[in-house]
Short mmCIF file of C-alpha atoms and ligand atoms in Angstrom, two decimals:
data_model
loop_
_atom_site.label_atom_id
_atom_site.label_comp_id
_atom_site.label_asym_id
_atom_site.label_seq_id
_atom_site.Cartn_x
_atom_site.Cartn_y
_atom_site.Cartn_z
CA UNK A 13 -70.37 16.61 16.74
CA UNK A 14 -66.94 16.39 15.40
CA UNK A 15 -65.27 17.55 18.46
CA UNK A 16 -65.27 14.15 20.02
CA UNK A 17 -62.51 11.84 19.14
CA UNK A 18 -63.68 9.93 15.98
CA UNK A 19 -61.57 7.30 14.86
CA UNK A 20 -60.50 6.16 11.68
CA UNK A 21 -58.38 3.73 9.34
CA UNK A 22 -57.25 2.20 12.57
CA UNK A 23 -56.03 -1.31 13.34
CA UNK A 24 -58.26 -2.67 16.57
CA UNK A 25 -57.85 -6.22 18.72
CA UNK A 26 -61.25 -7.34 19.97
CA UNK A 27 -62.68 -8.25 22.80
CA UNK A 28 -65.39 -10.09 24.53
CA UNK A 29 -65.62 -12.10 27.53
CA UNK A 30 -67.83 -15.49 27.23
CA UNK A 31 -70.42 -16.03 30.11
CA UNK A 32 -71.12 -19.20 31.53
CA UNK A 33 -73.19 -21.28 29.45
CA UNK A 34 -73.03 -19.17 26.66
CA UNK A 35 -72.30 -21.02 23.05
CA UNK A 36 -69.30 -20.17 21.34
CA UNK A 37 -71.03 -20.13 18.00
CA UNK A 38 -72.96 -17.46 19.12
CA UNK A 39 -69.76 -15.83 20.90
CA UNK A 40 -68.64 -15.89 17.05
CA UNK A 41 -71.69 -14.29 16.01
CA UNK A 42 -71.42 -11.56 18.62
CA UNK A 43 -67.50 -10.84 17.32
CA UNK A 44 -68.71 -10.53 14.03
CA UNK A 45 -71.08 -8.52 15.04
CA UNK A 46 -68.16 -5.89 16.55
CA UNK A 47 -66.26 -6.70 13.56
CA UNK A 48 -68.89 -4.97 11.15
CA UNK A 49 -69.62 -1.84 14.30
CA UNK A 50 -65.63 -1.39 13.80
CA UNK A 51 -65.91 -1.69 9.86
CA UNK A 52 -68.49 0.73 9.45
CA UNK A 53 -66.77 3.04 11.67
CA UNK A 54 -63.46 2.61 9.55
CA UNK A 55 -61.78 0.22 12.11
CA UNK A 56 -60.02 -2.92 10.39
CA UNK A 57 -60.19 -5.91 12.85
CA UNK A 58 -56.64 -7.92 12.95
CA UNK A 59 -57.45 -10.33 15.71
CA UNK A 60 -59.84 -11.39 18.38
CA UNK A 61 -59.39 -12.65 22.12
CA UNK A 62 -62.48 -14.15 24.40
CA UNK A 63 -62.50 -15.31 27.52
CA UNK A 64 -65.14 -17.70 29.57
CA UNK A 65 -66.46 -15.80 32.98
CA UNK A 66 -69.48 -15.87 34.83
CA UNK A 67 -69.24 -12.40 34.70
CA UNK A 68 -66.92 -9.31 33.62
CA UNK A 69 -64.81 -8.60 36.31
CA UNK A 70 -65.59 -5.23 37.53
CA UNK A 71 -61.88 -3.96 37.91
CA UNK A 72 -61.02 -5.03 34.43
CA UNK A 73 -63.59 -6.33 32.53
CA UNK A 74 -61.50 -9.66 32.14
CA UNK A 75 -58.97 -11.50 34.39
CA UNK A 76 -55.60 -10.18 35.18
CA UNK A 77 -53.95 -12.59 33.68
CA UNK A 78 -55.74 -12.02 30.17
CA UNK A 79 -55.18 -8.29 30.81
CA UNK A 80 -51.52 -8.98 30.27
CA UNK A 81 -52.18 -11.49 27.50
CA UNK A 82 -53.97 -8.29 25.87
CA UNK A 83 -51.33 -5.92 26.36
CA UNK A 84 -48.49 -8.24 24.93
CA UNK A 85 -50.91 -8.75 21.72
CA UNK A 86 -51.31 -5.38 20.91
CA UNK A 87 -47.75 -4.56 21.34
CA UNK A 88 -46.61 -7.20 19.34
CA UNK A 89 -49.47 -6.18 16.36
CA UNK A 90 -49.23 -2.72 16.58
CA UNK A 91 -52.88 -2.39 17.23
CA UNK A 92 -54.19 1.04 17.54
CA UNK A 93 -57.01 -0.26 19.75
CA UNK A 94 -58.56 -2.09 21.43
CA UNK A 95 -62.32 -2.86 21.49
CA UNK A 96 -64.43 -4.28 24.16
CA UNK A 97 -67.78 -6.17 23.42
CA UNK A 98 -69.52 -4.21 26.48
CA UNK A 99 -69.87 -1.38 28.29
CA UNK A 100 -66.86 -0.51 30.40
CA UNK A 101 -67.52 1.19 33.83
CA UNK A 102 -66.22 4.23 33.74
CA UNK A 103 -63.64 2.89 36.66
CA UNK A 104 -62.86 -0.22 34.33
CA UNK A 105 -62.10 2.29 31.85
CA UNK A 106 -59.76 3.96 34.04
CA UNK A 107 -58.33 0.57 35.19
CA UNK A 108 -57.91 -0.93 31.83
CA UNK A 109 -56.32 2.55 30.06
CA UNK A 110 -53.64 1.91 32.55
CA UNK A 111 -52.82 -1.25 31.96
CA UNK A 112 -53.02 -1.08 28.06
CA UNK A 113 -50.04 0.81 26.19
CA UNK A 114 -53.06 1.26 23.32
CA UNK A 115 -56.36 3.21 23.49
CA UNK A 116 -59.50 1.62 24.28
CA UNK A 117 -62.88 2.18 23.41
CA UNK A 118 -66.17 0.01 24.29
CA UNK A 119 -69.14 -1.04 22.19
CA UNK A 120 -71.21 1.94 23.31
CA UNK A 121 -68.71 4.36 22.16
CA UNK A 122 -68.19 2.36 19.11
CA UNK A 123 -71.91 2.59 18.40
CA UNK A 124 -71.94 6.64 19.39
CA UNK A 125 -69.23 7.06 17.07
CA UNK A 126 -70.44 5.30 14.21
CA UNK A 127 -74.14 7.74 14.78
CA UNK A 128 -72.12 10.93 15.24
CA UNK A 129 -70.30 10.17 11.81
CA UNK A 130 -73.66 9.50 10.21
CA UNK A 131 -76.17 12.26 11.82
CA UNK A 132 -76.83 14.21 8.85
CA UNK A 133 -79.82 16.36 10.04
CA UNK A 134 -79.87 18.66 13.05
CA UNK A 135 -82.14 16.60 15.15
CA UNK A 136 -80.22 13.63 14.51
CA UNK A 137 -77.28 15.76 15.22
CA UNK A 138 -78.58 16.74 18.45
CA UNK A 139 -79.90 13.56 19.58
CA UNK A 140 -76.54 12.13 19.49
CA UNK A 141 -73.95 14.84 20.46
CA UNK A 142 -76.56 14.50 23.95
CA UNK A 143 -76.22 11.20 23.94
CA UNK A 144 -72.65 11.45 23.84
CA UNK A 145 -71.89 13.86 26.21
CA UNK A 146 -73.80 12.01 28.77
CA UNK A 147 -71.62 9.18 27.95
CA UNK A 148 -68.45 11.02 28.09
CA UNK A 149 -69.38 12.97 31.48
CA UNK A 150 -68.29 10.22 33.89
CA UNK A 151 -65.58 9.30 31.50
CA UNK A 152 -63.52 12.41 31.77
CA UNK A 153 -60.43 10.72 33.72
CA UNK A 154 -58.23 7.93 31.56
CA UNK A 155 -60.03 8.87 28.35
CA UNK A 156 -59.15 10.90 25.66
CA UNK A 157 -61.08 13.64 24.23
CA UNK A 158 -60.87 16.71 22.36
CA UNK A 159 -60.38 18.36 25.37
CA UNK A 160 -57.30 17.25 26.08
CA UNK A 161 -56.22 17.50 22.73
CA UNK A 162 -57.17 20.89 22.70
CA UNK A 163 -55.02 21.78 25.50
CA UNK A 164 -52.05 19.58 23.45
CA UNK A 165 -52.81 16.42 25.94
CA UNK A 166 -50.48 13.16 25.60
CA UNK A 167 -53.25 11.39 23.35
CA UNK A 168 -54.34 8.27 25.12
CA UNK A 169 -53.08 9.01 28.36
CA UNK A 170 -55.08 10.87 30.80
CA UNK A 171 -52.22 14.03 32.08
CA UNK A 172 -55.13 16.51 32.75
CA UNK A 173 -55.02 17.38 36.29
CA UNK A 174 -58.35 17.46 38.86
CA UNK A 175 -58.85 21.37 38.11
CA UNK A 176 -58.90 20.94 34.18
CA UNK A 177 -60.99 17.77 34.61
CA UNK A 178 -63.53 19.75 36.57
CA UNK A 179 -63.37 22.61 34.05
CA UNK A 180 -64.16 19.77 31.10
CA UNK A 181 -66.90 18.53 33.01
CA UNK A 182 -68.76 21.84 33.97
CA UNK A 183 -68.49 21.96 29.78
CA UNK A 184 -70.08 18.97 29.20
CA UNK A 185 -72.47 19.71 31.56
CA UNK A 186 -73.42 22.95 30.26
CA UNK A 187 -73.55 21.87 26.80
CA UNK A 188 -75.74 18.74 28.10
CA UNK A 189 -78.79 21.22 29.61
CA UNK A 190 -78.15 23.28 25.84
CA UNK A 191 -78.47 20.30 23.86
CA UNK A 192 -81.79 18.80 26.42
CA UNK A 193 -83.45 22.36 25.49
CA UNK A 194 -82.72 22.01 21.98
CA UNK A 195 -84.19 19.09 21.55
CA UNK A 196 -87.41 20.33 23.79
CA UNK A 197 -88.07 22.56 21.44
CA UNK A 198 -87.63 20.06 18.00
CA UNK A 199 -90.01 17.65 19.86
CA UNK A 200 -92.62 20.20 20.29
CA UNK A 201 -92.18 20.93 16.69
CA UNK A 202 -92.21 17.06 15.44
CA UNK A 203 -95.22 16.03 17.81
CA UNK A 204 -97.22 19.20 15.79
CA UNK A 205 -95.77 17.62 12.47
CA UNK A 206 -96.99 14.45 13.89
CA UNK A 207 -100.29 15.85 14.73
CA UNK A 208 -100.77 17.17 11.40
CA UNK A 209 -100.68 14.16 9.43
CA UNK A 210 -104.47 13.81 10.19
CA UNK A 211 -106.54 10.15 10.01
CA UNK A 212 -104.35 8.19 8.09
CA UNK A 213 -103.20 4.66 9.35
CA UNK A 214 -99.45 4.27 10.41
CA UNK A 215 -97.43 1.99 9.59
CA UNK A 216 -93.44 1.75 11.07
CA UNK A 217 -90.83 -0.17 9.65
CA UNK A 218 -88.94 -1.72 12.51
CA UNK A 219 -85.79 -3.81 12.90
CA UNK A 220 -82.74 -5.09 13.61
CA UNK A 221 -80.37 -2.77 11.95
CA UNK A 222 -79.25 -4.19 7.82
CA UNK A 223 -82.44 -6.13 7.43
CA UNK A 224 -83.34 -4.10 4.61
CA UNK A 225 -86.02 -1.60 6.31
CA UNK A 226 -85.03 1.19 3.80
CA UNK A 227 -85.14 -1.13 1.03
CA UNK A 228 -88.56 -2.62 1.54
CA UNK A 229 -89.55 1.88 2.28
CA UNK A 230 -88.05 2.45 -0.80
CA UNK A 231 -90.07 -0.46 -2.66
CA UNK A 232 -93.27 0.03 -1.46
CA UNK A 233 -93.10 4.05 -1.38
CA UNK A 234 -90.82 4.47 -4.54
CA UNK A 235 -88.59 6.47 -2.37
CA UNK A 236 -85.04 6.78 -2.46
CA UNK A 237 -84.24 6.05 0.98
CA UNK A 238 -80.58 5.66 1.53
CA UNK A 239 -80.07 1.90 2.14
CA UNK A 240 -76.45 0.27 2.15
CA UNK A 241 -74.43 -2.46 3.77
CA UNK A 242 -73.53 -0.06 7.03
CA UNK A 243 -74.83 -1.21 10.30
CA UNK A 244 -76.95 2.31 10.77
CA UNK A 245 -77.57 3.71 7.49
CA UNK A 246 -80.37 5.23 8.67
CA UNK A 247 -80.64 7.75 11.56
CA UNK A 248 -83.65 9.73 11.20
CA UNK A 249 -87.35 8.82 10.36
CA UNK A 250 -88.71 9.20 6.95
CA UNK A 251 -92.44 9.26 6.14
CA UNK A 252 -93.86 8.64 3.14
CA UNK A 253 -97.56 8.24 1.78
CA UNK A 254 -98.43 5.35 0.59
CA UNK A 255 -101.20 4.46 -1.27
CA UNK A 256 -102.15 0.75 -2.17
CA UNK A 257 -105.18 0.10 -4.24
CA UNK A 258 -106.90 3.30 -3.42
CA UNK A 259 -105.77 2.86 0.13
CA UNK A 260 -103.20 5.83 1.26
CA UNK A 261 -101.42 5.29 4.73
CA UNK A 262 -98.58 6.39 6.13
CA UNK A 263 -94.76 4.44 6.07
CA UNK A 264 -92.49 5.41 8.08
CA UNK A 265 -88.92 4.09 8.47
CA UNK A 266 -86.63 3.97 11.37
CA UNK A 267 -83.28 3.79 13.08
CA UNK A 268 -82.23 -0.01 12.81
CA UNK A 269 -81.74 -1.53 16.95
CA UNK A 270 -78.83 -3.60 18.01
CA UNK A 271 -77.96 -6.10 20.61
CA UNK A 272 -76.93 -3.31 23.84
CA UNK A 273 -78.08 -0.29 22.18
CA UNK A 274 -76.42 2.11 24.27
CA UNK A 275 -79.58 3.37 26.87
CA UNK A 276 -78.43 6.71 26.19
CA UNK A 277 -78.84 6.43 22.38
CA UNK A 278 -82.42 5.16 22.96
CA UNK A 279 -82.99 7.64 25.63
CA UNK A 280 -81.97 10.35 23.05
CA UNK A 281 -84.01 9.02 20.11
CA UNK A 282 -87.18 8.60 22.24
CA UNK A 283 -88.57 11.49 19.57
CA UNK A 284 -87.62 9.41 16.68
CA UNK A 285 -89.11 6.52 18.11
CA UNK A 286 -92.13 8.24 18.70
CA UNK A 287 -93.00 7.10 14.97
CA UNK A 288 -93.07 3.35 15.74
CA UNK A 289 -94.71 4.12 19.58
CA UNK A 290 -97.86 6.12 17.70
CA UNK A 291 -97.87 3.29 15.18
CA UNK A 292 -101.10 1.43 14.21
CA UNK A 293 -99.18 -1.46 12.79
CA UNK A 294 -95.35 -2.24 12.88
CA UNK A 295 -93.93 -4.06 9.72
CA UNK A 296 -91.25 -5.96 11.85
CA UNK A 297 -88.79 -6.90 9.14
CA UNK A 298 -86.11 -9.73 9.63
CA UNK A 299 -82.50 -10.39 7.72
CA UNK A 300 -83.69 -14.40 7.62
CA UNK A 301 -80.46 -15.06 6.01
CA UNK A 302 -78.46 -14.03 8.98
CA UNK A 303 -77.61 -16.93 11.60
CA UNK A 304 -78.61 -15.14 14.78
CA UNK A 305 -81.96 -13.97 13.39
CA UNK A 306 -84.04 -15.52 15.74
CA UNK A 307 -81.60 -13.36 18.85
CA UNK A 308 -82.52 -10.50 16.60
CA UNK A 309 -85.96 -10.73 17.06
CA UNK A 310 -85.96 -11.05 20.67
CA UNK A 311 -83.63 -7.92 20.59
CA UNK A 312 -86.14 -6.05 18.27
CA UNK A 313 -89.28 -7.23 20.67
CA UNK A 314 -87.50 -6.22 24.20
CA UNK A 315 -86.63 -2.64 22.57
CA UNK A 316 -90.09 -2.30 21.31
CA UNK A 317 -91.36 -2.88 25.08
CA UNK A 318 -88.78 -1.01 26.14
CA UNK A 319 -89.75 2.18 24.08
CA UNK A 320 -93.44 1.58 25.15
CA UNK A 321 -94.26 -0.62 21.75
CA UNK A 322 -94.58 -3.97 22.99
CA UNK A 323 -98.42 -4.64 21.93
CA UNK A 324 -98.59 -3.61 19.13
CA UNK A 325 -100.35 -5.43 16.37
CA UNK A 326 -97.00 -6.80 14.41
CA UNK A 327 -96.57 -8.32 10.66
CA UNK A 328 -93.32 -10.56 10.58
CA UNK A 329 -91.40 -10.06 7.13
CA UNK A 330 -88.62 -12.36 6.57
CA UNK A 331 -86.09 -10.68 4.33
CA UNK A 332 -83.04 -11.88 2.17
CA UNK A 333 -84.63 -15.00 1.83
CA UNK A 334 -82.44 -15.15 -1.72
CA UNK A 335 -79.25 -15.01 0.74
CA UNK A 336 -80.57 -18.22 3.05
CA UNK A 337 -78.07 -20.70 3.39
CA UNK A 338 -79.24 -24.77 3.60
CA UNK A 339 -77.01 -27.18 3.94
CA UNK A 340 -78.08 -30.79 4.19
CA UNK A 341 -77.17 -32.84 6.66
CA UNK A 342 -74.96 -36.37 6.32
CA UNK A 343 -77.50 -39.55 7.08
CA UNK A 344 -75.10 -40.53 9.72
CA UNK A 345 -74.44 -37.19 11.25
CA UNK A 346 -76.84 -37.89 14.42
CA UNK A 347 -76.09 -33.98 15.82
CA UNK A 348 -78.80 -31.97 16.82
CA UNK A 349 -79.64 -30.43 13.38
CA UNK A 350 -78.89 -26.99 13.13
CA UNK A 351 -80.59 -24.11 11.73
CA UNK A 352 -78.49 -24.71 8.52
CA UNK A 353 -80.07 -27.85 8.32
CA UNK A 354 -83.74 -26.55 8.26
CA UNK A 355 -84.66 -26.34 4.39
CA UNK A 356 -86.54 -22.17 3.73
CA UNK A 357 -89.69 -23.81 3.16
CA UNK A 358 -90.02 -25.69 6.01
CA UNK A 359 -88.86 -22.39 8.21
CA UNK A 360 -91.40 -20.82 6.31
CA UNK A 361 -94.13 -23.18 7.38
CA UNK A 362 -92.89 -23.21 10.65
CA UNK A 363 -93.03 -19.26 11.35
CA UNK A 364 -96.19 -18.91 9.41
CA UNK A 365 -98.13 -21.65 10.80
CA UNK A 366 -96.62 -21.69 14.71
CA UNK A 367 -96.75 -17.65 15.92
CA UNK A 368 -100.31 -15.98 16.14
CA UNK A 369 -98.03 -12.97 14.37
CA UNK A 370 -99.09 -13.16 11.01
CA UNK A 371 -95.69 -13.74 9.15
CA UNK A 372 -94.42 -13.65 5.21
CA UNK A 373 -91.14 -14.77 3.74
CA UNK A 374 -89.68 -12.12 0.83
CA UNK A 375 -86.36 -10.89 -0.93
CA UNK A 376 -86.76 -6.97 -1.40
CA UNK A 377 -83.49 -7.40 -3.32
CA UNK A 378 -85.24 -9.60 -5.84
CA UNK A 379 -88.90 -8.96 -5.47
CA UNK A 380 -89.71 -12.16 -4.50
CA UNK A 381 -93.31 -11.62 -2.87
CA UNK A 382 -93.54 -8.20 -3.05
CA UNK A 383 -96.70 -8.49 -4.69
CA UNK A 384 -98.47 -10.52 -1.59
CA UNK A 385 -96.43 -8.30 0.50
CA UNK A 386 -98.80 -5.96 -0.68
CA UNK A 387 -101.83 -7.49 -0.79
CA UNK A 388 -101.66 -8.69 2.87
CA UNK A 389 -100.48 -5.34 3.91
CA UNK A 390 -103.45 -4.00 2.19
CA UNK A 391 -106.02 -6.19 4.36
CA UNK A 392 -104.63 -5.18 7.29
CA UNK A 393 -104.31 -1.32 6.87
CA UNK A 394 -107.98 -1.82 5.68
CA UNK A 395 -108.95 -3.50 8.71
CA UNK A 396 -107.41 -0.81 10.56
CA UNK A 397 -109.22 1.43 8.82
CA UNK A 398 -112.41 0.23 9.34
CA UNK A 399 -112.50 -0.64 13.00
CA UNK A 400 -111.18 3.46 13.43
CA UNK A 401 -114.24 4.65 11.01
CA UNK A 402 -116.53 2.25 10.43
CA UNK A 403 -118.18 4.32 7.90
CA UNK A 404 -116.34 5.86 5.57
CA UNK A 405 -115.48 3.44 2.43
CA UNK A 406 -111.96 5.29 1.69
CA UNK A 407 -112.06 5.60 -1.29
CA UNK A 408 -110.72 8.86 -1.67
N1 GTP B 140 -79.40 -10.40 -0.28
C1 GTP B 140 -80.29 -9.46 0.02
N2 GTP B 140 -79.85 -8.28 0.47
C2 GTP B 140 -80.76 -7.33 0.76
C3 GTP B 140 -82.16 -7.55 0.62
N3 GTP B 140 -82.80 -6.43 1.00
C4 GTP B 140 -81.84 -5.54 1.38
N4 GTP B 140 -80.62 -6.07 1.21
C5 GTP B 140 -79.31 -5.44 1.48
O1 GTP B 140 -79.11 -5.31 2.86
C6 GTP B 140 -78.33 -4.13 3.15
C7 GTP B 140 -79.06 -3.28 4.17
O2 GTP B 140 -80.23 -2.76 3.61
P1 GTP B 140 -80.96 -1.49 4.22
O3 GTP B 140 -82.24 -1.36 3.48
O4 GTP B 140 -80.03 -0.32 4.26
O5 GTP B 140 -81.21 -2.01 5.69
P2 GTP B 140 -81.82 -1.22 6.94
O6 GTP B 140 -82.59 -2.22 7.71
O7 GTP B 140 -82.52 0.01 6.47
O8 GTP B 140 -80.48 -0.85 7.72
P3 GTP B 140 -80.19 0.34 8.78
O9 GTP B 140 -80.82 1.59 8.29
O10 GTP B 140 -78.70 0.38 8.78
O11 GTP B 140 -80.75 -0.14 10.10
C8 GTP B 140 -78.14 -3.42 1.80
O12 GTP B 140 -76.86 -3.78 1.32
C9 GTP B 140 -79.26 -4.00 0.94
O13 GTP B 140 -78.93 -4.00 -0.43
C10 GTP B 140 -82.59 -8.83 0.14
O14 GTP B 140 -83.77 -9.13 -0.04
N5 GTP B 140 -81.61 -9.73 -0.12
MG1 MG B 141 -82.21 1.93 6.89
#
């Protein structure tokens, strides 16, 4: 929906606060993390501030003192924004507009943004506007939104009075139960298409988002997925037949998760992610090249359970492997080796051998392993397969 305030081309400040006995690499990893949500939805980072808590504080998200330290920064830069690494209450949001003589905007409105810009079918469409409006509803006071705009507000400020607020929010609400109906009735329609696709063995493509799911869909189905260096280049599910040595199954790929994927984003997708819960097997793929992948996976696996796809039988594929960095460490440098340090092979033995997951190291970029990729895949359709109908020899 393009109602909504969208942002672009805009100069942001970001910020996250540090918990207690959290490392600051990983802190680092988190902001870059933002950095690319804010890229992809046009955003250009000019500076970051942190700050160590046990928790947010639930006024202002940070101290008082660091409130001001915020404000004085984005005067003196001429931010547009400001960015926080969480989910603002909808009373910190309040609190922290009025404090701030810049707009503000959270991770889980970056995150709806960056899906409303790229929803290109009408159930994505849907799925998100709802989404959004649920987030907006409670938001109505301190933000701005179209609404306000519409009725010539004073941009970030909120000036709407109670009455017009109430007015926006009987809207919302309206359009909410419209959209929940809507999507009713696609659901119906996608659990028929669903039902349709007969005896074949499904397979999901699942993932942190920029692993290279639509890559390795594209590869192994010779589709033309679109697959780019955008955190959520893919929105809706694709399925595609795929037939390896006289074996035809079903690939499908998804949406891409994220550390705090907004619940109301995976509340609205639960249709989409019907794909991966009616899965026989879930190709779990992994960017191995990216220094927080093991955090990824752990993301990826408390989704899955969240969405009702924990136990599923999984295949690990390690992707990017031509991007993995190693660097060697000094003889005298007696620091805990980091995961730098740990030469591909040897992470490769250690995956493979140590998890019960069955596990293979690739670059879809390059091809490297494709071919056992394929073969390994194969075996465990098959098995599949043959534990559903024991006799029938599918070959088709
Ligand atoms: N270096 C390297 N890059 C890769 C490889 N596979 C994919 N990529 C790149 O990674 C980026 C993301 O690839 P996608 O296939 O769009 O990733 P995705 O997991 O589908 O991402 P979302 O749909 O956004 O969740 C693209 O720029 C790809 O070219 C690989 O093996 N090595
Ligand atoms: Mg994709």
């Amino acid at each position: 929906m393009s109602e909504i305030t969208t942002i672009s081309q805009q100069q942001a400040l970001l910020v996250a606060v540090v918990r207690d006995g959290q490392d600051p690499r990983q802190v680092d990893d988190y902001l870059d993390e933002l950095e690319f949500l804010a890229e992809t939805a046009g955003i250009l980072s000019v500076g970051r501030i942190t700050q160590r808590l046990g928790q947010p504080n639930p006024r202002i998200y940070v101290g008082p003192g660091k409130l001001e330290e915020i404000a004085a920064a984005a005067r003196e830069r001429q931010v547009d924004l400001v960015i926080f690494d969480d989910e603002l209450s909808p009373s910190q949001t309040r609190n922290i507009t009025r404090e701030l003589p810049v707009a503000i905007i959270d991770r889980t409105k970056l995150i709806l943004d960056i899906f409303l810009r790229r929803a290109t079918t009408a159930y994505a469409k849907t799925q998100v506007e709802l989404a959004n409006c649920q987030y907006m509803l409670p938001r109505l006071t301190g933000m701005w939104t179209h609404l306000e705009r519409q009725r010539g507000g004073t941009g970030t400020r909120g000036g709407a009075g109670e009455r017009e607020i109430e007015t926006d929010r009987r809207t919302i609400r309206n359009r909410i139960s419209l959209l929940k109906e809507e999507l009713v009735r696609i659901d119906r329609q996608m659990a028929t298409q669903r039902g349709n696709r007969g005896s074949l063995v499904r397979v999901s493509l699942v993932g942190y988002t920029n692993v290279g799911k639509s890559t390795l869909m594209n590869l192994l189905s010779k589709s033309e997925v679109l697959a780019e260096n955008k955190l959520f280049a893919t929105l809706d599910t694709t399925v595609r037949k795929v037939v390896l040595d006289n074996l035809p199954f079903l690939l499908a790929d998804t949406v891409g998760f994220i550390r705090k994927l907004p619940h109301q984003l995976v509340e609205s997708f639960k249709s989409t992610l019907d794909e991966v819960r009616e899965a026989d097997l879930l190709l779990h793929v992994v960017d191995i090249s990216h220094p927080g992948f093991e955090e990824q996976i752990a993301v990826v696996e408390q989704t899955l359970a969240e969405i009702g796809a924990g136990d599923k039988p999984v295949y690990l594929v390690f992707n990017k492997i031509d991007s993995y960095k190693f660097v060697e460490k000094e003889a005298d440098d007696l620091s805990e080796p980091t995961r730098e340090n740990i030469p591909l092979a040897e992470m490769e033995r250690s995956w493979t051998t140590r998890s019960k997951t069955p596990a293979i190291f690739i670059s879809a970029r390059q091809r490297t392993g494709i071919d056992r990729l394929r073969r390994e895949l194969y075996h465990m359709v098959r098995e599949i397969h043959e534990g559903r109908y024991p006799f029938n020899n599918f070959l088709y």
